[in-house]
Short mmCIF file of N, CA, C and O in Angstrom, two decimals:
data_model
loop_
_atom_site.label_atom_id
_atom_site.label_comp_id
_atom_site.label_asym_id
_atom_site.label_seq_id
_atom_site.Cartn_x
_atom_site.Cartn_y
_atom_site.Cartn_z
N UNK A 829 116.95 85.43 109.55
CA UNK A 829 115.95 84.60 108.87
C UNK A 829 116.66 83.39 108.28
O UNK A 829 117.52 83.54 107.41
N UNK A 830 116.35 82.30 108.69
CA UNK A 830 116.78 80.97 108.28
C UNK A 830 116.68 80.80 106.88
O UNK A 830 115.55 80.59 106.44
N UNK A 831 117.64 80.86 106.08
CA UNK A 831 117.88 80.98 104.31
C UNK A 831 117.22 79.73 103.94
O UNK A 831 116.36 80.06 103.12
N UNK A 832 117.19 78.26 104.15
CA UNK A 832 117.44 77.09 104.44
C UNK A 832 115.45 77.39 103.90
O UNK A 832 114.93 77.58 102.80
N UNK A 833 114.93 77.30 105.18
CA UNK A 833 113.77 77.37 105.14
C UNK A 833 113.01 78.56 104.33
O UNK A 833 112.04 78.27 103.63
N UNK A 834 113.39 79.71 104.42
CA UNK A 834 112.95 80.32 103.59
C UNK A 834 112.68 80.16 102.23
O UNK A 834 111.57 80.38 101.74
N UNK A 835 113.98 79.67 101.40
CA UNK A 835 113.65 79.48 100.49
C UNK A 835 112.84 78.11 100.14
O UNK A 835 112.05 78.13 99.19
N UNK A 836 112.95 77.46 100.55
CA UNK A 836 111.54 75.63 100.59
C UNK A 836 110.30 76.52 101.02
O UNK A 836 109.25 76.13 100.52
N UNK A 837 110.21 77.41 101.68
CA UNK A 837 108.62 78.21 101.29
C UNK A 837 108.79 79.19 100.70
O UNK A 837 107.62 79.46 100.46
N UNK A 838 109.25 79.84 100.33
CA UNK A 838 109.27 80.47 98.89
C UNK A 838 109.30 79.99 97.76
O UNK A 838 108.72 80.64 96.88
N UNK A 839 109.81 78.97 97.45
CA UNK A 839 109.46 77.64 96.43
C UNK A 839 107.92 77.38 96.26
O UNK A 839 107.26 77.51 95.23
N UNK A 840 107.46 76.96 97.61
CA UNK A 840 106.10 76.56 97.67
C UNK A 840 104.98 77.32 97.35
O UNK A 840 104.01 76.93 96.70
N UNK A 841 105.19 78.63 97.94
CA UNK A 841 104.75 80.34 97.69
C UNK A 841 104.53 80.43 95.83
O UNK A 841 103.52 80.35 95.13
N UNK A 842 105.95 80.62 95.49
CA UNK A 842 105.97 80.61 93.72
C UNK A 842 105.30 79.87 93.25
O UNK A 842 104.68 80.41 92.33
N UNK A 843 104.87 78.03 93.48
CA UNK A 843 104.29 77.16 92.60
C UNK A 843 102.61 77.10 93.12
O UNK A 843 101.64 76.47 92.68
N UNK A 844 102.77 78.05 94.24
CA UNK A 844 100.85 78.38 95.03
C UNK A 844 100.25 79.11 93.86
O UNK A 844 99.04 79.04 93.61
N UNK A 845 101.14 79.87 93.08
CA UNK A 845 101.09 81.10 92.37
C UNK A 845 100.56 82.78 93.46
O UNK A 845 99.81 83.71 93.16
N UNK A 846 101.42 82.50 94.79
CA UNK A 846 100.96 83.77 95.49
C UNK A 846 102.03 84.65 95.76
O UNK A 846 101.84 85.34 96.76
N UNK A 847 103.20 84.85 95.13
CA UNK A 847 104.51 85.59 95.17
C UNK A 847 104.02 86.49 93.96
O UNK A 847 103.70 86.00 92.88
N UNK A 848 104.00 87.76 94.19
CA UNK A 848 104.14 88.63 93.46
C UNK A 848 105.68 88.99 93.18
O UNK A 848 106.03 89.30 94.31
N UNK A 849 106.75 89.12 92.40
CA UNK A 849 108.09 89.15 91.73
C UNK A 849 108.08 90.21 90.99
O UNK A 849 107.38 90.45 90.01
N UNK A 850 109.31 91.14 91.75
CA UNK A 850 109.38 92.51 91.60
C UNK A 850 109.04 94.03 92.34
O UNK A 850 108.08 94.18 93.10
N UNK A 851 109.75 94.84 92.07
CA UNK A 851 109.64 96.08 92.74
C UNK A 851 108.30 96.68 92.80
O UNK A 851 107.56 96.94 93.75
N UNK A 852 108.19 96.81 91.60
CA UNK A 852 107.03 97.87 90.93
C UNK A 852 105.37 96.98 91.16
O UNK A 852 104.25 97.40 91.44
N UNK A 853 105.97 95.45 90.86
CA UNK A 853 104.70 94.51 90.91
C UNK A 853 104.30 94.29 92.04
O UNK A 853 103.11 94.12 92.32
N UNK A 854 105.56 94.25 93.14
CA UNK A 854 105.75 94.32 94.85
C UNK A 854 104.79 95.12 95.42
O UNK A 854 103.94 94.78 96.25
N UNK A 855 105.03 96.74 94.70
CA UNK A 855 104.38 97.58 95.51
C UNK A 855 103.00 97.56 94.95
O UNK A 855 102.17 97.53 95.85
N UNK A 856 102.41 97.56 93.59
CA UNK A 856 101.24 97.69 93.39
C UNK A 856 100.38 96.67 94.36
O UNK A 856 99.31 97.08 94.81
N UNK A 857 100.92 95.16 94.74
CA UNK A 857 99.91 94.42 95.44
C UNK A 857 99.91 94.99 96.96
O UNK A 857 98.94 94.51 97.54
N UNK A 858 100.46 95.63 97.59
CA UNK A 858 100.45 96.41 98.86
C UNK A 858 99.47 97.11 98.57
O UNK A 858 98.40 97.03 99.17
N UNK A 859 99.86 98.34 97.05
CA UNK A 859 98.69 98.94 97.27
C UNK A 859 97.19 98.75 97.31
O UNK A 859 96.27 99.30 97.92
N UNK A 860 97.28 97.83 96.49
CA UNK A 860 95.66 96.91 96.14
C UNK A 860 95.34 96.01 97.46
O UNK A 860 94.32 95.33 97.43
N UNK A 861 96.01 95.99 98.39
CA UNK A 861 95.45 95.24 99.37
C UNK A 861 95.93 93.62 99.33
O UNK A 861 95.54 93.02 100.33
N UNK A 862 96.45 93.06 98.67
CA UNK A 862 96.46 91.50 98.28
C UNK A 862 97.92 91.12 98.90
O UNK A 862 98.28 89.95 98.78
N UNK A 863 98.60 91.84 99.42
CA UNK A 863 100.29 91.76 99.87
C UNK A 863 99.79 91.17 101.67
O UNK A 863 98.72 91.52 102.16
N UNK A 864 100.53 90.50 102.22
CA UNK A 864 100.35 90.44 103.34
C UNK A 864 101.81 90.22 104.08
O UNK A 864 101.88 90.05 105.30
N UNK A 865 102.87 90.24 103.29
CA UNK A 865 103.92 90.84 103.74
C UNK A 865 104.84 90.66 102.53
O UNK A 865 104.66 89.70 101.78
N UNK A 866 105.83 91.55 102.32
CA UNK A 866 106.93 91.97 101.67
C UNK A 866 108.54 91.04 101.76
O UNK A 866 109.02 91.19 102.88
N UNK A 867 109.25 90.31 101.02
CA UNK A 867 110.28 90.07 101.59
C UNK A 867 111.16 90.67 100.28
O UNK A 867 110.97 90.71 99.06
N UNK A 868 112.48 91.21 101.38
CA UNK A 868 113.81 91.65 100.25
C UNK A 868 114.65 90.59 100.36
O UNK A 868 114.60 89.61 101.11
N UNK A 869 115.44 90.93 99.50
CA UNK A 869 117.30 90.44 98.84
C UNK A 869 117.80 90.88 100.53
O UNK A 869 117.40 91.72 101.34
N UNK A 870 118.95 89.77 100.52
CA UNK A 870 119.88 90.58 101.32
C UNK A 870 120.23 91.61 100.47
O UNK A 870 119.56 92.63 100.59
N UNK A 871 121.10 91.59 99.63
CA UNK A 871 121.72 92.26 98.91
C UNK A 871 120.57 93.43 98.29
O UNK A 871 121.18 94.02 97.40
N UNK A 872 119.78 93.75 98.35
CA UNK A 872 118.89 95.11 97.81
C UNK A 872 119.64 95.66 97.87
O UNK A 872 120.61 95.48 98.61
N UNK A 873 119.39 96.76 96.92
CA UNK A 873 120.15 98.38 97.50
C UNK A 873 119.71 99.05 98.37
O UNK A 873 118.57 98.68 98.68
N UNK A 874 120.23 100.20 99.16
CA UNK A 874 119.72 100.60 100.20
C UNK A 874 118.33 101.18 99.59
O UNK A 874 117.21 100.75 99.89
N UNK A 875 118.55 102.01 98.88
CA UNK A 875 117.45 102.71 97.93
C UNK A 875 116.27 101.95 97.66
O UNK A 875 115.15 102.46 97.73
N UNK A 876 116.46 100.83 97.36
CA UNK A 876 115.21 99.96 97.00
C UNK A 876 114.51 99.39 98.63
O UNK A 876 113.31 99.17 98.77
N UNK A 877 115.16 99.28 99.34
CA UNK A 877 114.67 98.81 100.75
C UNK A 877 113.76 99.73 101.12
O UNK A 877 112.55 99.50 101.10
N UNK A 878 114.37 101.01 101.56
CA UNK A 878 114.19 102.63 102.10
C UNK A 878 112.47 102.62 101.36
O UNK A 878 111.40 102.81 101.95
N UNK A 879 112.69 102.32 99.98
CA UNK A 879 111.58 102.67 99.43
C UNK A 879 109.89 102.02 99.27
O UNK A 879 108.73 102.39 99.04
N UNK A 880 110.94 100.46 99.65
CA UNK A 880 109.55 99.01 99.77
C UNK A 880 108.91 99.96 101.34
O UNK A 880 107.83 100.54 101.51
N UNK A 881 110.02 99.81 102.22
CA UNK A 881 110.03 100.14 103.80
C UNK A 881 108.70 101.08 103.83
O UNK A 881 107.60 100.74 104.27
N UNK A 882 109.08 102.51 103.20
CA UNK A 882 107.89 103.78 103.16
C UNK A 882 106.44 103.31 102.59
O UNK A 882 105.39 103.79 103.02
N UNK A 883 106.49 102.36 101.63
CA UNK A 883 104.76 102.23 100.96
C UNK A 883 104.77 100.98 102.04
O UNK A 883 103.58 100.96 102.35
N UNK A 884 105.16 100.31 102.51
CA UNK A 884 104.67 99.13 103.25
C UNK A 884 104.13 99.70 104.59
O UNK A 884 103.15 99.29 105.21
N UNK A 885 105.15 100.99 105.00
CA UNK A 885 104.58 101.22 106.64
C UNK A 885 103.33 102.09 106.50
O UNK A 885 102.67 102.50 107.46
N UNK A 886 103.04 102.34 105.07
CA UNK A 886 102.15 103.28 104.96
C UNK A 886 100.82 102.53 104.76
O UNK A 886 99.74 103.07 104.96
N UNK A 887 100.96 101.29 104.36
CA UNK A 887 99.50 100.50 103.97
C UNK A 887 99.81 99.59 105.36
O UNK A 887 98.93 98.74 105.32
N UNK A 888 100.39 99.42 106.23
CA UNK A 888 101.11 98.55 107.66
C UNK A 888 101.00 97.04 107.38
O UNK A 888 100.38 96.16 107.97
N UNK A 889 101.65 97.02 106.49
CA UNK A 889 102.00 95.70 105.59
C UNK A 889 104.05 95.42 106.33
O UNK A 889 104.85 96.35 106.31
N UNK A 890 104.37 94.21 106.79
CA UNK A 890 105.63 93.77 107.62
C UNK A 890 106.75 93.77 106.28
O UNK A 890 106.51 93.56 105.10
N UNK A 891 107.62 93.98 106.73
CA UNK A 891 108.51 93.52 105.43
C UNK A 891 110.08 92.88 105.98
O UNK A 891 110.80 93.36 106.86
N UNK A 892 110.27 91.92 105.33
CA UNK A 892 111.02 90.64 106.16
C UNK A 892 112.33 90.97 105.54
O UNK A 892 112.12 91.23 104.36
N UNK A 893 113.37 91.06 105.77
CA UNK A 893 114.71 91.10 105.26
C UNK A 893 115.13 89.82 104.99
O UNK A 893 115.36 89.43 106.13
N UNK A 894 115.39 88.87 104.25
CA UNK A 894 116.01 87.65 104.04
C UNK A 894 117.33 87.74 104.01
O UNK A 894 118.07 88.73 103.94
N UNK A 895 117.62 86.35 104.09
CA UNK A 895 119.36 85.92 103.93
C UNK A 895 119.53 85.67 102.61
O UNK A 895 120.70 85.49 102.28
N UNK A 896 118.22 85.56 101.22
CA UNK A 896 118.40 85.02 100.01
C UNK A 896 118.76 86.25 99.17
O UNK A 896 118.00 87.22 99.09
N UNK A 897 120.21 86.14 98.42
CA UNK A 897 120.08 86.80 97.49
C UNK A 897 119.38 87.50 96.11
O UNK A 897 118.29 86.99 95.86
N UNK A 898 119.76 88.46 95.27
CA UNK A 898 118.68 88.51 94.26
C UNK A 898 118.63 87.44 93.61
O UNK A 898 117.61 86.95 93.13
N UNK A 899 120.42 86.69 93.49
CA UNK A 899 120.35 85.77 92.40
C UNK A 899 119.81 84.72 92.83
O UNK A 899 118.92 84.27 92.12
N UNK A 900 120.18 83.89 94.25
CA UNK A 900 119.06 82.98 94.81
C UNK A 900 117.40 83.21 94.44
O UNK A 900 116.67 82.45 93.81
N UNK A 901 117.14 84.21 94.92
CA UNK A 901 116.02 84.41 94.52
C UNK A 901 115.90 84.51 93.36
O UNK A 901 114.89 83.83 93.18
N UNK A 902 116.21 84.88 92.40
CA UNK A 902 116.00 84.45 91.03
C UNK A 902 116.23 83.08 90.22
O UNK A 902 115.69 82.79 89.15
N UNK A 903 117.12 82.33 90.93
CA UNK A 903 117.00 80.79 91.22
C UNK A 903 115.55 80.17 91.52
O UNK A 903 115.21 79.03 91.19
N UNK A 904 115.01 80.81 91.99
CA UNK A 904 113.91 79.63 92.68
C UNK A 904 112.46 80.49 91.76
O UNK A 904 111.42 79.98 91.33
N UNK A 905 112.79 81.51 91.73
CA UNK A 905 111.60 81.87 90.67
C UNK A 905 111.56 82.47 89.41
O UNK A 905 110.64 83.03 88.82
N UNK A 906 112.86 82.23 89.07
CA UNK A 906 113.31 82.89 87.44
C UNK A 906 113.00 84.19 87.01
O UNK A 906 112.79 84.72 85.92
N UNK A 907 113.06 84.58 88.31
CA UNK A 907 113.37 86.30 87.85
C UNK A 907 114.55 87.10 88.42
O UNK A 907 113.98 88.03 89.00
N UNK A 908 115.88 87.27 88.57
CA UNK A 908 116.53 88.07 89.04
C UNK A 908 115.60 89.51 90.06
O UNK A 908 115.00 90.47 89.59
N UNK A 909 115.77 89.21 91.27
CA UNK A 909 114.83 90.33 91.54
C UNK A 909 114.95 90.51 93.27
O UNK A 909 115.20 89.55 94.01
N UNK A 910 114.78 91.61 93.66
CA UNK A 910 115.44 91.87 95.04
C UNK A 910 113.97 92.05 96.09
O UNK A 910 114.14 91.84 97.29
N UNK A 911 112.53 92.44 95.60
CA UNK A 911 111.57 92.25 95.85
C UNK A 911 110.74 91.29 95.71
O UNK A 911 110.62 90.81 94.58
N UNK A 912 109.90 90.73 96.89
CA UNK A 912 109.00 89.62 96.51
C UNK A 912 107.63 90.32 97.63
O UNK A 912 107.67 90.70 98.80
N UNK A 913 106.73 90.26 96.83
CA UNK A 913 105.25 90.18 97.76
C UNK A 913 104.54 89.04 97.89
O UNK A 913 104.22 88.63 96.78
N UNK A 914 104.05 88.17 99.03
CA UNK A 914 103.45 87.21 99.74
C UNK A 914 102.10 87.69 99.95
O UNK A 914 101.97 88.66 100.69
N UNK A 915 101.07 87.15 99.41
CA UNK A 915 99.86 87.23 98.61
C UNK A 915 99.14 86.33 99.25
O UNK A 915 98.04 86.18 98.71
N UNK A 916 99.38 85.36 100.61
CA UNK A 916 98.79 84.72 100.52
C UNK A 916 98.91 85.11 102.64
O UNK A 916 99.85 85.74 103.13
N UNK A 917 98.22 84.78 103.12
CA UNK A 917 98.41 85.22 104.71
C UNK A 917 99.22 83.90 105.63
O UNK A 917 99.86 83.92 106.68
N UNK A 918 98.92 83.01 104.86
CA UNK A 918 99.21 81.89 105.43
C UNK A 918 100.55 81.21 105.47
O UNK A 918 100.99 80.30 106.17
N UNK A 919 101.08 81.94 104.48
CA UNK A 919 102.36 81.77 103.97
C UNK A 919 103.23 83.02 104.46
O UNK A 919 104.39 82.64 104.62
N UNK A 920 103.10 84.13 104.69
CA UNK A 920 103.00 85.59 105.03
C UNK A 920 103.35 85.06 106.23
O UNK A 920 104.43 85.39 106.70
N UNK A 921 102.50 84.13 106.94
CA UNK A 921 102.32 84.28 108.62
C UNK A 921 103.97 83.08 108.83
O UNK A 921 104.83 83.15 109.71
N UNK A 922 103.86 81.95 107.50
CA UNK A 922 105.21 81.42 107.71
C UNK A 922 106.45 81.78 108.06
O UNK A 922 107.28 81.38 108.87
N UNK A 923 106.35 82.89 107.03
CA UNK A 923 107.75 83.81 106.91
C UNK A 923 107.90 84.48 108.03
O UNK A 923 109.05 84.62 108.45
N UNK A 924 106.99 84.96 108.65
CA UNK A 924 106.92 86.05 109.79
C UNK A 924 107.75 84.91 111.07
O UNK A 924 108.70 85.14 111.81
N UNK A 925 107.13 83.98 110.93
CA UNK A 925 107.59 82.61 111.74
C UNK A 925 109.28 82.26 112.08
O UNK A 925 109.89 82.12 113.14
N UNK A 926 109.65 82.20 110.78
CA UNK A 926 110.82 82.33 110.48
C UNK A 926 111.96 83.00 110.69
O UNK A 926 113.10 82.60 110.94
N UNK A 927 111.25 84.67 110.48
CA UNK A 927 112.14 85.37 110.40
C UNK A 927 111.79 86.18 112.55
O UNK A 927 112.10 87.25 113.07
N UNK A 928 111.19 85.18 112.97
CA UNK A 928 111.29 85.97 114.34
C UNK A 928 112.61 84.67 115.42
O UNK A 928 112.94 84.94 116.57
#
């Protein structure tokens, strides 16, 4: 997944207000339906991947592995954080873009 671009729409994503930021906040919008795809940290732990991986294949929601770290990613949206949910389809369908 092109880091480069990813993060200039993940930027765009955060100021849409359609990035959900965080694990716990990650998975509740999967569960509620409003997630339309998942992206991690490179750096996640395995544990935290394993675990987005199981509730995402279970609601069949995609989940994108990035090249952006937590701390990058916490760069661009001021949260230190290894989970992000994409809330929006259109942006969802970017990333998917990207990362194929």
């Amino acid at each position: 997944m092109n880091s480069q671009r990813t993060a200039n729409l993940l930027t765009i994503c955060i100021k849409a207000g359609k990035a959900v930021k965080g694990f716990d906040s990650a998975c509740e919008s999967v569960k509620n339906g409003t997630a339309y795809c998942i992206l991690t940290a490179s750096d996640a732990s395995e544990k935290t991947v394993k675990e987005t991986e199981f509730i995402c294949k279970k609601y069949s929601v995609p989940v994108l592995k990035t090249r952006l770290s937590k701390e990058e990613i916490g760069n661009l949206c001021g949260k230190v954080t290894a989970v992000i949910a994409v809330c929006d389809r259109g942006f969802a369908d970017g990333f998917i873009k990207i990362n194929n």
